[in-house]
Coordinates of C-alpha atoms and ligand atoms in Angstrom, one line a residue:
X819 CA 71.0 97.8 110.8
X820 CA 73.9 96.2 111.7
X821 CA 77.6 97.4 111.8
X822 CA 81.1 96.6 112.5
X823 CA 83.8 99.0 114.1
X824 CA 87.5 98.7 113.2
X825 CA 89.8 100.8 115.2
X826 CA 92.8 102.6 113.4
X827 CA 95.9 103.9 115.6
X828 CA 98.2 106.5 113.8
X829 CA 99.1 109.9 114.6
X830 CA 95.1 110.0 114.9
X831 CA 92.9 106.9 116.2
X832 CA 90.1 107.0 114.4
X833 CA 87.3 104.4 114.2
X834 CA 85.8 103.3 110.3
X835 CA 82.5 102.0 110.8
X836 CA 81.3 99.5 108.3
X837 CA 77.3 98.6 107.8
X838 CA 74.6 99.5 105.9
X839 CA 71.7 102.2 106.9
X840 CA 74.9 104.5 107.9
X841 CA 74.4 107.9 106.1
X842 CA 70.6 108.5 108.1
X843 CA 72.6 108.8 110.7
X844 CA 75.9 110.9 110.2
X845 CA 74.7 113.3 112.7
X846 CA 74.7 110.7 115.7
X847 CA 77.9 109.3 114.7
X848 CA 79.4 112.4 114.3
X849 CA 79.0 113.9 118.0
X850 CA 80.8 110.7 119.2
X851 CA 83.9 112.2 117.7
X852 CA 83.9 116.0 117.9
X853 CA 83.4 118.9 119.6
X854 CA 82.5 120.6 116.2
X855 CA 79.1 122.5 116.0
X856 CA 79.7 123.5 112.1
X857 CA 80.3 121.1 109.4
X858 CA 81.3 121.8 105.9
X859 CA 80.0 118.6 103.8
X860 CA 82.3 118.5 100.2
X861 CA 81.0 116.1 97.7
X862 CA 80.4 115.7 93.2
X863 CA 77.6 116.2 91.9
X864 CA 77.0 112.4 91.2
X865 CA 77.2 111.8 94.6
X866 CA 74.9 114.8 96.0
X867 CA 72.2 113.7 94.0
X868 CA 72.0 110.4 95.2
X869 CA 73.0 111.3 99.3
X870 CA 73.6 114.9 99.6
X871 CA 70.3 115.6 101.5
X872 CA 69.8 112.4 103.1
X873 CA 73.5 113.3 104.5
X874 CA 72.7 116.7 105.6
X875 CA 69.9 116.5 106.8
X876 CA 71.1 114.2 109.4
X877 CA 73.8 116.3 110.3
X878 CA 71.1 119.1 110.5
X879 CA 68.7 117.1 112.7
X880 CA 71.5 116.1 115.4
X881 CA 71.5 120.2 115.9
X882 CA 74.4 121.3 113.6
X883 CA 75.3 123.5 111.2
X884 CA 76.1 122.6 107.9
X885 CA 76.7 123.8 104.5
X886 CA 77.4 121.8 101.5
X887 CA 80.0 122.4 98.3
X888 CA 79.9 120.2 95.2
X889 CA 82.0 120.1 92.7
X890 CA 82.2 118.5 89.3
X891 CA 82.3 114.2 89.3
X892 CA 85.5 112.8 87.8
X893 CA 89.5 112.9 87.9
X894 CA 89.8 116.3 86.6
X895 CA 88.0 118.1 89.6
X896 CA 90.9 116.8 91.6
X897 CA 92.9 120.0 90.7
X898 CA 94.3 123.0 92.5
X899 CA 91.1 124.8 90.6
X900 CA 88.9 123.1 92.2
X901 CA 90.7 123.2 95.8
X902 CA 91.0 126.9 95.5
X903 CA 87.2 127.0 95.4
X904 CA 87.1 124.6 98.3
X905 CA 89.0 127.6 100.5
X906 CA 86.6 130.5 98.7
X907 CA 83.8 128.5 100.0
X908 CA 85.0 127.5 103.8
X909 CA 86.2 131.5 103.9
X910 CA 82.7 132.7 102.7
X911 CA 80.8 130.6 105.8
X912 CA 83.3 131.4 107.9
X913 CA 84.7 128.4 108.9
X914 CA 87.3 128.5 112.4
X915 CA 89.5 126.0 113.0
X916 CA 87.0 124.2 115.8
X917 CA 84.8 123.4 112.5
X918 CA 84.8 120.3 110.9
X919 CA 84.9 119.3 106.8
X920 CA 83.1 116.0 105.5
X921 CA 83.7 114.4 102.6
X922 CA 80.9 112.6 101.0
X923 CA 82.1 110.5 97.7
X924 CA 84.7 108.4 96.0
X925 CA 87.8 109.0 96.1
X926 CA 88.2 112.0 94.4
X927 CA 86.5 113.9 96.8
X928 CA 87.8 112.0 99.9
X929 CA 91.6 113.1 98.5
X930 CA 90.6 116.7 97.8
X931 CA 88.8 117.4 101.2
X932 CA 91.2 115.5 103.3
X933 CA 94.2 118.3 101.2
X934 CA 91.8 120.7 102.0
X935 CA 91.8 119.7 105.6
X936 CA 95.0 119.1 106.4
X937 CA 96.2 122.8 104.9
X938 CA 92.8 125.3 105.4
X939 CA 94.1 127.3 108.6
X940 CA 96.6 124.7 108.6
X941 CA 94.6 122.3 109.2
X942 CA 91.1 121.4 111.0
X943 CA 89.2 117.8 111.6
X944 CA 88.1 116.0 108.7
X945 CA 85.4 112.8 108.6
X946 CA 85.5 110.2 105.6
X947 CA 82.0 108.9 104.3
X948 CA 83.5 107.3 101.0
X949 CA 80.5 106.0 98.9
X950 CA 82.7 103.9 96.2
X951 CA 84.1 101.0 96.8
X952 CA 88.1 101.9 95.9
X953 CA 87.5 104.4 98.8
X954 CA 86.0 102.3 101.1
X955 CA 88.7 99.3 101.2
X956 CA 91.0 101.9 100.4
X957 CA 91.5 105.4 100.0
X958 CA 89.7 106.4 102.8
X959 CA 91.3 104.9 105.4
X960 CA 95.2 105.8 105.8
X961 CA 95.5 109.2 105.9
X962 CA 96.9 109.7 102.5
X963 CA 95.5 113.5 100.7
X964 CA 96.1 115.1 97.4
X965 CA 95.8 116.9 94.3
X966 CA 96.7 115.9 91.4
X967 CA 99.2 118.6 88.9
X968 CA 99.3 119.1 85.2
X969 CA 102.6 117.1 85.4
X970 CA 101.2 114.3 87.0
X971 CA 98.3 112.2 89.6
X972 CA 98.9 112.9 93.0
X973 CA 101.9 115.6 93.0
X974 CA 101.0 117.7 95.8
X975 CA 99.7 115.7 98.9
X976 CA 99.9 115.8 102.9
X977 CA 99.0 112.7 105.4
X978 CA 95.9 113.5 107.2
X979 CA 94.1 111.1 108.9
X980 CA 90.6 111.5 109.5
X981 CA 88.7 111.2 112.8
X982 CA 86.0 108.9 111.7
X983 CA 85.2 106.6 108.2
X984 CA 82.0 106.1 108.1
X985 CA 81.0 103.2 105.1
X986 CA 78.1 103.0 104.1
X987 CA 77.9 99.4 102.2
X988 CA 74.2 100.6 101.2
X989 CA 76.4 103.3 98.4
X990 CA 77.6 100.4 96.3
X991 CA 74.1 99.6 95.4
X992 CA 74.1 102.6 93.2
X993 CA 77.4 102.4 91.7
X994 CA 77.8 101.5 88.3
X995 CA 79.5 98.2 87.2
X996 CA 82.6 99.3 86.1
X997 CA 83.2 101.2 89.4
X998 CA 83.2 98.2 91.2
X999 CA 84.9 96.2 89.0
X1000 CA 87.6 99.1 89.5
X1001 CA 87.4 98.4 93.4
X1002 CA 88.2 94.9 92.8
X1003 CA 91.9 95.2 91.5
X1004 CA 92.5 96.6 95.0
X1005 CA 90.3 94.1 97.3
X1006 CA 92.0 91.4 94.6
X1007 CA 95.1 92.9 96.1
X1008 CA 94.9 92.8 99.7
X1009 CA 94.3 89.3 99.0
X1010 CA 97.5 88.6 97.4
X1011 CA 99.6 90.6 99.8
X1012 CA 98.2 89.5 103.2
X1013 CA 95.5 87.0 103.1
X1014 CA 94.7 84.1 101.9
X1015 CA 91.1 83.8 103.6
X1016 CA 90.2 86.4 101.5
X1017 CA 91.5 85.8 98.3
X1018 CA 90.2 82.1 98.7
X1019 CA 86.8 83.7 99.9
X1020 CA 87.3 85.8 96.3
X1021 CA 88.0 82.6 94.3
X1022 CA 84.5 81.2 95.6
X1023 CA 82.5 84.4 94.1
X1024 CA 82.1 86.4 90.9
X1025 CA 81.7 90.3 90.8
X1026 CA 78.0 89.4 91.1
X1027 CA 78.0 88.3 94.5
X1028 CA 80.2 91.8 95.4
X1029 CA 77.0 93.5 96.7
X1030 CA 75.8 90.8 98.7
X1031 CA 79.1 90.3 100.6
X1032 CA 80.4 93.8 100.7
X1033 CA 80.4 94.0 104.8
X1034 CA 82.6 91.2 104.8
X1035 CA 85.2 92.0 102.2
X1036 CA 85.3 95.9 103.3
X1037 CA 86.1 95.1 106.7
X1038 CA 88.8 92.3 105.7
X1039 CA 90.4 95.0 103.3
X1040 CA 90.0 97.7 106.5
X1041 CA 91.2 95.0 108.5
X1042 CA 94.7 94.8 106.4
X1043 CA 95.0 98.5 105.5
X1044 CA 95.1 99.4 109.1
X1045 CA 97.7 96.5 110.2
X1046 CA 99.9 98.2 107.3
X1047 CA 99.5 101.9 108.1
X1048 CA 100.0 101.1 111.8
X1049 CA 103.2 99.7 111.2
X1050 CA 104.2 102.2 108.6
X1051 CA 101.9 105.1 108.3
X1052 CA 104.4 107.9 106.6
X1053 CA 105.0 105.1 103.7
X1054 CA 108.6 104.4 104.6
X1055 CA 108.7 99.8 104.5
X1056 CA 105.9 97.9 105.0
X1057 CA 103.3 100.6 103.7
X1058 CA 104.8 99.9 100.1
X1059 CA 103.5 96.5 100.0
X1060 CA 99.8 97.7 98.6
X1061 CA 102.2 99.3 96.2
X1062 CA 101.7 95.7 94.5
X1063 CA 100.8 95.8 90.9
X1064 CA 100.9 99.6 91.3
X1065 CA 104.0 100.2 89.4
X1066 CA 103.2 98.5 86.0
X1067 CA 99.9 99.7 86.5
X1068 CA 100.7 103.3 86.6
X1069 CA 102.9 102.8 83.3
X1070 CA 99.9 101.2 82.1
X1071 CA 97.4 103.8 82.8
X1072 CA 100.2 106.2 81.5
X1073 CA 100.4 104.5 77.7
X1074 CA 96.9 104.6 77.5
X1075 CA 96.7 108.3 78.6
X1076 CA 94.5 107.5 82.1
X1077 CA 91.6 107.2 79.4
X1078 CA 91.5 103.7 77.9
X1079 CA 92.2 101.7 80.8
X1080 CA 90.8 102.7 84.2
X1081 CA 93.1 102.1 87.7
X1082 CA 91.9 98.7 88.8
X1083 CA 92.2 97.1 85.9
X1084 CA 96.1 98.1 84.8
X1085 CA 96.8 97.5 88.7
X1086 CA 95.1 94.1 87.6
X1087 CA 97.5 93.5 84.4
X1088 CA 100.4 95.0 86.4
X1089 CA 100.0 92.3 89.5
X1090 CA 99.7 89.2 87.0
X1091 CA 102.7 90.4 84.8
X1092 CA 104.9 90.9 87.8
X1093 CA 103.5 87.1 89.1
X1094 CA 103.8 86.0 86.1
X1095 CA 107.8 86.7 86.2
X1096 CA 108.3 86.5 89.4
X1097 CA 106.9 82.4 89.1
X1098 CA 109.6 82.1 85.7
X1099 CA 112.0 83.4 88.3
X1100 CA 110.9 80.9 91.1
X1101 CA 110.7 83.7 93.3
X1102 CA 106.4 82.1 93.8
X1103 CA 105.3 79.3 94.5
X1104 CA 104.0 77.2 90.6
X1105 CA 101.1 77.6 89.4
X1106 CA 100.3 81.5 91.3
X1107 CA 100.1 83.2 88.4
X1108 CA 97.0 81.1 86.8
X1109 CA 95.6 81.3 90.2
X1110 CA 95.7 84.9 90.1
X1111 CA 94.4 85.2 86.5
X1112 CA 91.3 83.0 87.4
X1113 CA 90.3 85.0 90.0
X1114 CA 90.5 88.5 88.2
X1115 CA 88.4 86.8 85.6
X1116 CA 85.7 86.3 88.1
X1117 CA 85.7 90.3 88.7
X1118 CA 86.4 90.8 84.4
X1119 CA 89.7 92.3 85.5
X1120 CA 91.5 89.6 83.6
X1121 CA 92.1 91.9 80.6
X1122 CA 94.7 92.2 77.8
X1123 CA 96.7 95.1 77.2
X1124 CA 99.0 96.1 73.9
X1125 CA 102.4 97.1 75.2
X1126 CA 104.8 94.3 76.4
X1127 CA 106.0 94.0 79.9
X1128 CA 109.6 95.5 78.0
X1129 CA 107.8 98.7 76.6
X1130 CA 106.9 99.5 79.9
X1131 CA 110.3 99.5 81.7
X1132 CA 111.0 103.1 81.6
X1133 CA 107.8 104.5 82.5
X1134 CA 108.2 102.5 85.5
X1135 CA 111.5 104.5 86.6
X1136 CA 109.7 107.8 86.3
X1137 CA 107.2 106.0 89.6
X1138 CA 107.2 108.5 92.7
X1139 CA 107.9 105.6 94.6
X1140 CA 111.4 105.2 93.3
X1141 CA 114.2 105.9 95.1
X1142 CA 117.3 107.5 93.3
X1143 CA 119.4 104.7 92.1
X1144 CA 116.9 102.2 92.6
X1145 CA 113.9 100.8 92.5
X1146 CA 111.3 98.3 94.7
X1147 CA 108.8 96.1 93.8
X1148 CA 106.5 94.0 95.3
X1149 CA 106.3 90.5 94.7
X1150 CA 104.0 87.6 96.1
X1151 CA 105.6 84.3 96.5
X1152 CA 102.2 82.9 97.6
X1153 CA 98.7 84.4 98.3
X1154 CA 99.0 86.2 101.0
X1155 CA 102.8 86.6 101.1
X1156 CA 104.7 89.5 99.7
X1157 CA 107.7 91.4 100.4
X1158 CA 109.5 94.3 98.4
X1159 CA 112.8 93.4 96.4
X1160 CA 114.9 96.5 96.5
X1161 CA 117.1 96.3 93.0
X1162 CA 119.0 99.1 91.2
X1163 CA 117.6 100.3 88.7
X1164 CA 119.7 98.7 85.9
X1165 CA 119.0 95.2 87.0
X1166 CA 115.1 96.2 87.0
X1167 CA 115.0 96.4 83.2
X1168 CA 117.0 93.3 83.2
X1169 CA 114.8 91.9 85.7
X1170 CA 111.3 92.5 83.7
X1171 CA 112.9 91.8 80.1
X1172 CA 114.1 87.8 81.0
Ligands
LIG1518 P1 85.7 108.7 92.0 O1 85.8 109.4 93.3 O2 85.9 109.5 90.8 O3 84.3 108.0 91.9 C1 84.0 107.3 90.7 C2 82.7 107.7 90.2 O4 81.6 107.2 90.9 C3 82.4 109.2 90.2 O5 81.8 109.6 89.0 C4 81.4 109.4 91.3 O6 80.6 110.5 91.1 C5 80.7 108.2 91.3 N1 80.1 107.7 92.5 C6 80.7 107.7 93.8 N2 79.9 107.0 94.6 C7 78.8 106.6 94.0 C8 77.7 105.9 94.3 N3 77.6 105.4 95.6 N4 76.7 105.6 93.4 C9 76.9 106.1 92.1 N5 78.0 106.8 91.7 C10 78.9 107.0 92.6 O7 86.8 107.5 91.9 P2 87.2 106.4 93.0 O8 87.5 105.3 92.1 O9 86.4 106.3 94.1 O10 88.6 107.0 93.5 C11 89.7 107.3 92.6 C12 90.6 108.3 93.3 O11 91.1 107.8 94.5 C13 91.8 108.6 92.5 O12 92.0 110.0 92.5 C14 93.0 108.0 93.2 O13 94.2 108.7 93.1 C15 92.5 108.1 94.6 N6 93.1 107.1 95.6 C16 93.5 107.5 96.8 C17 94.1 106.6 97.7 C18 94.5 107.1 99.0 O14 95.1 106.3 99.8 N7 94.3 108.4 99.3 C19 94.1 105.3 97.4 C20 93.6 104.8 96.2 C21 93.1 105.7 95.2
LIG1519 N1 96.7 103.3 98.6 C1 98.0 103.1 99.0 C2 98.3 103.6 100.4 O1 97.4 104.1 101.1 O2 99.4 103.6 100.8

């Protein structure tokens, strides 16, 4: 077994803890980082399944307490119905304040337990184990909880940052394909906005080699999302660089109705359209966007959607991330180079239309 630890310094410092054979021992990892004797494991029913016991009984072994709530798999768990159940079930074991929640899954869960967290007795500890690999480049680390609302992903939210990730790179060998093709639009990402090891380490590989090098690309991806949250961690400047691709991408998902076109892949579509103008523009360096495009093909993100870059203007001014009166977007001028470009929001549609 061998692992790598990445430290994290926000309000929190926490440690995420990237290897393989983790999950047999939660329990020993866990005492390094609280004073908890009762742990409250939340995780889907996909997930249990597969790591559920092996998970528990760990924590169990090391001498704790712990009780386990599943829930549903998929997007639509993510709900206030399902966090009300969450608070039934900590209220019905009785869990104080000293106690400690767990979540065990993709990033579903990890979003839902960290809300949970940070608002149950207004607030106790929380430890990540996120078994996808979106959560373990990504939503795990950072801090960033939430539900989402009828009215939209991701309305009601608190940051919270954990005391410990643990990643377990032995997870992705049971995740489906298309999971970790999903994954890949955001390790495809840190590549463009910060490194250019790694996205010329991804330009050597195909999605079949993903497995194989997982260690390596997790803790790169770690290794970028914690420079940008210690910098920014509330999301006020620097954090909204791995905004990039994210606001074509959420119009995207939006026009097919979050159904016909899953996260990574519009965030894939939305990062070579804005290259793609941003190189017409000279605002990147010739030849980027082709660069970009052959890489997603590697990871069969390279995909085609219907609407135009034009159609999806104004669904792109309805982004949280707006501001009123204007809007930023990330652009790359180079892999591993990006900065935001704050415009009003008149010149925006201007701006994608030429
Ligand atoms: P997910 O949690 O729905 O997991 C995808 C599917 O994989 C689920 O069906 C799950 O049961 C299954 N699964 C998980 N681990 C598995 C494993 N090891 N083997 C087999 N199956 C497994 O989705 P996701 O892509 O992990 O996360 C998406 C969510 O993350 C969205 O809600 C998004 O808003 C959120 N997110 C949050 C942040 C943040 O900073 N907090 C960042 C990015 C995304
Ligand atoms: N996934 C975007 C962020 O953490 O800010």
């Amino acid at each position: 077994m061998e692992h790598t630890r990445i430290t994290v310094k926000a309000s929190g410092t926490y440690e995420v803890i990237v290897g393989n054979g983790l999950l047999e021992k939660t329990g020993e990892y866990i005492r390094e980082v609280t004073k908890a004797e009762t742990f409250a494991v939340i995780t889907d029913d996909t997930v249990d399944l597969l790591y559920g016991e092996t998970v528990c009984r760990s924590i169990s072994e090391a001498g704790f307490t712990v009780y386990k709530f599943v829930f549903p798999h998929g997007e639509a768990s993510k709900c206030s119905d399902t966090l009300l159940k969450i608070y039934s079930f900590l209220c019905s074991n009785h869990i104080s304040r000293t106690d400690c929640l767990i979540a065990l899954g993709g990033g579903v869960v990890g979003d839902i337990t960290g809300y949970a967290a940070a608002t149950f007795l207004r607030g106790l500890d929380f430890i990540q184990i996120p078994t996808t690999l979106l959560a373990q480049v990504d939503s795990s680390v950072g801090g960033k909880t939430a539900i989402d609302l009828p009215e939209g992903k991701n309305l009601v939210g608190a940051f919270k940052q954990p005391k410990l990730v643990l990643c377990d790179t032995d997870t992705l060998n049971t995740l489906p394909e298309e999971f970790l093709i999903d994954g890949m639009g955001e390790v495809v990402k840190y590549g463009m906005i910060k490194s250019e090891p790694l996205f010329k380490l991804l330009e050597t590989r195909t999605i079949d080699d993903i497995r194989e090098i997982s260690a390596e690309v997790i803790e790169k991806c770690v290794s970028i999302k914690r420079d940008v949250v210690e910098a920014d961690e509330f999301d006020k400047g620097e954090r909204m660089l791995l905004n990039f691709g994210h606001t074509l991408g959420h119009s995207i998902e939006q026009y097919y109705n979050y159904t016909g076109i899953t996260h990574g892949k519009a965030v894939a579509v939305g990062m070579r359209m804005i290259t793609d103008i941003a190189e017409r523009r000279n605002l990147a360096e010739a030849g980027l966007c082709s660069r970009l495009e052959n890489c997603l093909e590697k990871y069969k993100l390279n995909v085609q959607v219907e609407p135009a870059i034009c159609e999806l203007a104004d669904a792109c001014l309805n982004d949280k991330k707006r501001e009123s009166g204007s809007i930023s977007i990330i652009i790359c001028s180079g892999t591993g180079k990006s900065s935001a470009v704050k415009m009003p929001v008149g010149e925006f549609i201007d701006f994608l239309n030429k």
